[in-house]
């Protein structure tokens, strides 16, 4: 029998060969998520200490919690537990525990915030993946990471970052509940909402109506079980949040810090008043003088230049109450880029899935994130008192997810008119909207807005042509270009935000603006006073009106300072009799009276503890140290 080359065993089996790796869509998708998370981590951790102590009010509480477990538990402003900050303590737990582990510093305080951004992006990816698949999930995660407000607040030390992470976790649990094991996952959603409440009270619950509605509509169980699962979720929420409320009630008030912002040292008073309905309905005035308002007239006055950009007094950002709020002023720069497209996506997806079964997961996603967006957006738009633009971070996951779900659904229907109209409206609309937003800061990178407009128009025209002609390659390339144009504005502002330092109580996004105030700017460091306080051995080195002033001193001296009157100076603590007892017991070394200054027309009004000031002036010797007057509480006047 003859042997041919084809039959030759050596020719047929040449031996072991290197394994050939085939690159496919699944491999790309598996690699994309790690790249997204690593990219988010690198961007958010890069030079994070440029923000220093961020908001010194919360930084002082983190410092106090890093020294004292009771201060950590209650969120005290000082390590000797005179008064808390005016929010629940969850965010302080994270930063203070990091300080206990690694030593308190700017890095130990802010790095956990940036890592929470990575976790939020991952959770949103995992949520949207179950609704619309991995590509939509990547788009949602990228959209969240590339929002200016996300870059601002996940590198800052306000409570908003941990609150939004927990809100996103609750949404994730709700979507998992729609896929099965509803009772367990809805209970976990309730737990996440409970701790979101303990991060920032009622704002952390803005996703709760959306979770309840979507489960009631789309859960794959009978109505009776849906109601029982919702009741179980509510019980889990009450338990996970109520333990702390109960703790504040049963712990003797005389041996715990005063709950700042409340009028009677009661946690629920803080929830329903100062940080709750009082703020939404405009009942809080924070000691303002009659007629005072935090937002400057954009046409005149010393705040005019800042208002024309996106500044405004104390970081309120030239906002307008009502429906335009999210689209104008500082709000527009922080989150407005994708909001119109996200709102449009809600309508498009609901129309597209109109005849789908009750349990359809895509429609459920639109109900979940659409309700979250609408409810939270309306509350932020119409609330009346002390509305910082960065509050819109609570909307960011809903905006990002809804944009991605809408894009995916319209691309799925790209062969019909609804899909084509939807794609063009969302992509072209976002490009034009970005052009308009950048026009409000037209002196910054002028070519950018025109490039975005050109890309948006050309890419959407090419996309329509490719879809009509049946050319998938052209359509995919045009879609990619249109998405680049849609994200260019928000990405540019995010990059600019990452490059700027942010401190104080009202940080803003975007490039540096010499006319804009990025923080309170109420107190400047006084080295002479700092030296005096470092040399004290009393329980509190000093007492001073208002928490912001006390926080500044605590950070610069590493001592405990008594904050008279809390954040606004109007908290009813201490009384004159209590203060006199502290002085008699030699628990306070100095009383500091800063030089009076005009802070935005008296935003916090006059000192409501003038009885203490008058008593100190009348009974103790004073020394002028820099611009401050310091009273030695161990040296009474001779009479």
mmCIF file with all atom_site columns, N, CA and C in Angstrom, residues 340-341 344 348 407 410 418-432 460 463:
data_model
loop_
_atom_site.group_PDB
_atom_site.id
_atom_site.type_symbol
_atom_site.label_atom_id
_atom_site.label_alt_id
_atom_site.label_comp_id
_atom_site.label_asym_id
_atom_site.label_entity_id
_atom_site.label_seq_id
_atom_site.pdbx_PDB_ins_code
_atom_site.Cartn_x
_atom_site.Cartn_y
_atom_site.Cartn_z
_atom_site.occupancy
_atom_site.B_iso_or_equiv
_atom_site.pdbx_formal_charge
_atom_site.auth_seq_id
_atom_site.auth_comp_id
_atom_site.auth_asym_id
_atom_site.auth_atom_id
_atom_site.pdbx_PDB_model_num
ATOM 1  N N  . UNK A 1 340 ? -31.705 65.207 29.722 1.00 0.00 ? 340 UNK A N  1
ATOM 2  C CA . UNK A 1 340 ? -32.779 65.184 28.705 1.00 0.00 ? 340 UNK A CA 1
ATOM 3  C C  . UNK A 1 340 ? -32.874 63.836 27.987 1.00 0.00 ? 340 UNK A C  1
ATOM 4  N N  . UNK A 1 341 ? -31.733 63.262 27.620 1.00 0.00 ? 341 UNK A N  1
ATOM 5  C CA . UNK A 1 341 ? -31.752 61.967 26.938 1.00 0.00 ? 341 UNK A CA 1
ATOM 6  C C  . UNK A 1 341 ? -32.279 60.870 27.852 1.00 0.00 ? 341 UNK A C  1
ATOM 7  N N  . UNK A 1 344 ? -36.031 61.211 28.017 1.00 0.00 ? 344 UNK A N  1
ATOM 8  C CA . UNK A 1 344 ? -36.590 60.721 26.757 1.00 0.00 ? 344 UNK A CA 1
ATOM 9  C C  . UNK A 1 344 ? -36.539 59.197 26.709 1.00 0.00 ? 344 UNK A C  1
ATOM 10 N N  . UNK A 1 348 ? -39.350 56.343 25.623 1.00 0.00 ? 348 UNK A N  1
ATOM 11 C CA . UNK A 1 348 ? -39.082 55.459 24.485 1.00 0.00 ? 348 UNK A CA 1
ATOM 12 C C  . UNK A 1 348 ? -39.130 53.989 24.883 1.00 0.00 ? 348 UNK A C  1
ATOM 13 N N  . UNK A 1 407 ? -30.547 53.583 25.040 1.00 0.00 ? 407 UNK A N  1
ATOM 14 C CA . UNK A 1 407 ? -29.721 53.388 23.853 1.00 0.00 ? 407 UNK A CA 1
ATOM 15 C C  . UNK A 1 407 ? -29.770 51.929 23.386 1.00 0.00 ? 407 UNK A C  1
ATOM 16 N N  . UNK A 1 410 ? -33.231 51.131 21.784 1.00 0.00 ? 410 UNK A N  1
ATOM 17 C CA . UNK A 1 410 ? -33.410 51.743 20.463 1.00 0.00 ? 410 UNK A CA 1
ATOM 18 C C  . UNK A 1 410 ? -32.498 51.080 19.421 1.00 0.00 ? 410 UNK A C  1
ATOM 19 N N  . UNK A 1 418 ? -39.314 53.600 15.153 1.00 0.00 ? 418 UNK A N  1
ATOM 20 C CA . UNK A 1 418 ? -39.156 54.015 16.546 1.00 0.00 ? 418 UNK A CA 1
ATOM 21 C C  . UNK A 1 418 ? -37.688 53.979 16.952 1.00 0.00 ? 418 UNK A C  1
ATOM 22 N N  . UNK A 1 419 ? -37.013 52.884 16.592 1.00 0.00 ? 419 UNK A N  1
ATOM 23 C CA . UNK A 1 419 ? -35.609 52.777 16.965 1.00 0.00 ? 419 UNK A CA 1
ATOM 24 C C  . UNK A 1 419 ? -34.761 53.839 16.317 1.00 0.00 ? 419 UNK A C  1
ATOM 25 N N  . UNK A 1 420 ? -34.993 54.106 15.061 1.00 0.00 ? 420 UNK A N  1
ATOM 26 C CA . UNK A 1 420 ? -34.195 55.114 14.353 1.00 0.00 ? 420 UNK A CA 1
ATOM 27 C C  . UNK A 1 420 ? -34.456 56.512 14.898 1.00 0.00 ? 420 UNK A C  1
ATOM 28 N N  . UNK A 1 421 ? -35.726 56.835 15.108 1.00 0.00 ? 421 UNK A N  1
ATOM 29 C CA . UNK A 1 421 ? -36.053 58.151 15.661 1.00 0.00 ? 421 UNK A CA 1
ATOM 30 C C  . UNK A 1 421 ? -35.481 58.282 17.074 1.00 0.00 ? 421 UNK A C  1
ATOM 31 N N  . UNK A 1 422 ? -35.595 57.206 17.866 1.00 0.00 ? 422 UNK A N  1
ATOM 32 C CA . UNK A 1 422 ? -35.087 57.248 19.224 1.00 0.00 ? 422 UNK A CA 1
ATOM 33 C C  . UNK A 1 422 ? -33.589 57.442 19.283 1.00 0.00 ? 422 UNK A C  1
ATOM 34 N N  . UNK A 1 423 ? -32.848 56.706 18.445 1.00 0.00 ? 423 UNK A N  1
ATOM 35 C CA . UNK A 1 423 ? -31.396 56.856 18.422 1.00 0.00 ? 423 UNK A CA 1
ATOM 36 C C  . UNK A 1 423 ? -30.991 58.271 18.040 1.00 0.00 ? 423 UNK A C  1
ATOM 37 N N  . UNK A 1 424 ? -31.604 58.790 16.992 1.00 0.00 ? 424 UNK A N  1
ATOM 38 C CA . UNK A 1 424 ? -31.254 60.141 16.531 1.00 0.00 ? 424 UNK A CA 1
ATOM 39 C C  . UNK A 1 424 ? -31.598 61.178 17.602 1.00 0.00 ? 424 UNK A C  1
ATOM 40 N N  . UNK A 1 425 ? -32.777 61.038 18.207 1.00 0.00 ? 425 UNK A N  1
ATOM 41 C CA . UNK A 1 425 ? -33.202 62.022 19.204 1.00 0.00 ? 425 UNK A CA 1
ATOM 42 C C  . UNK A 1 425 ? -32.272 62.018 20.414 1.00 0.00 ? 425 UNK A C  1
ATOM 43 N N  . UNK A 1 426 ? -31.902 60.847 20.883 1.00 0.00 ? 426 UNK A N  1
ATOM 44 C CA . UNK A 1 426 ? -31.039 60.774 22.066 1.00 0.00 ? 426 UNK A CA 1
ATOM 45 C C  . UNK A 1 426 ? -29.615 61.241 21.767 1.00 0.00 ? 426 UNK A C  1
ATOM 46 N N  . UNK A 1 427 ? -29.059 60.808 20.643 1.00 0.00 ? 427 UNK A N  1
ATOM 47 C CA . UNK A 1 427 ? -27.668 61.133 20.339 1.00 0.00 ? 427 UNK A CA 1
ATOM 48 C C  . UNK A 1 427 ? -27.508 62.567 19.855 1.00 0.00 ? 427 UNK A C  1
ATOM 49 N N  . UNK A 1 428 ? -28.307 62.947 18.890 1.00 0.00 ? 428 UNK A N  1
ATOM 50 C CA . UNK A 1 428 ? -28.218 64.318 18.383 1.00 0.00 ? 428 UNK A CA 1
ATOM 51 C C  . UNK A 1 428 ? -28.645 65.312 19.467 1.00 0.00 ? 428 UNK A C  1
ATOM 52 N N  . UNK A 1 429 ? -29.695 64.950 20.208 1.00 0.00 ? 429 UNK A N  1
ATOM 53 C CA . UNK A 1 429 ? -30.157 65.835 21.277 1.00 0.00 ? 429 UNK A CA 1
ATOM 54 C C  . UNK A 1 429 ? -29.096 66.050 22.338 1.00 0.00 ? 429 UNK A C  1
ATOM 55 N N  . UNK A 1 430 ? -28.376 64.990 22.707 1.00 0.00 ? 430 UNK A N  1
ATOM 56 C CA . UNK A 1 430 ? -27.320 65.125 23.719 1.00 0.00 ? 430 UNK A CA 1
ATOM 57 C C  . UNK A 1 430 ? -26.175 65.980 23.201 1.00 0.00 ? 430 UNK A C  1
ATOM 58 N N  . UNK A 1 431 ? -25.800 65.794 21.938 1.00 0.00 ? 431 UNK A N  1
ATOM 59 C CA . UNK A 1 431 ? -24.738 66.620 21.368 1.00 0.00 ? 431 UNK A CA 1
ATOM 60 C C  . UNK A 1 431 ? -25.109 68.089 21.338 1.00 0.00 ? 431 UNK A C  1
ATOM 61 N N  . UNK A 1 432 ? -26.317 68.385 20.894 1.00 0.00 ? 432 UNK A N  1
ATOM 62 C CA . UNK A 1 432 ? -26.781 69.786 20.841 1.00 0.00 ? 432 UNK A CA 1
ATOM 63 C C  . UNK A 1 432 ? -26.887 70.359 22.250 1.00 0.00 ? 432 UNK A C  1
ATOM 64 N N  . UNK A 1 460 ? -24.893 61.322 13.421 1.00 0.00 ? 460 UNK A N  1
ATOM 65 C CA . UNK A 1 460 ? -26.287 60.875 13.379 1.00 0.00 ? 460 UNK A CA 1
ATOM 66 C C  . UNK A 1 460 ? -26.799 60.784 11.952 1.00 0.00 ? 460 UNK A C  1
ATOM 67 N N  . UNK A 1 463 ? -25.380 57.614 10.767 1.00 0.00 ? 463 UNK A N  1
ATOM 68 C CA . UNK A 1 463 ? -26.081 56.508 11.406 1.00 0.00 ? 463 UNK A CA 1
ATOM 69 C C  . UNK A 1 463 ? -27.402 56.228 10.703 1.00 0.00 ? 463 UNK A C  1
#
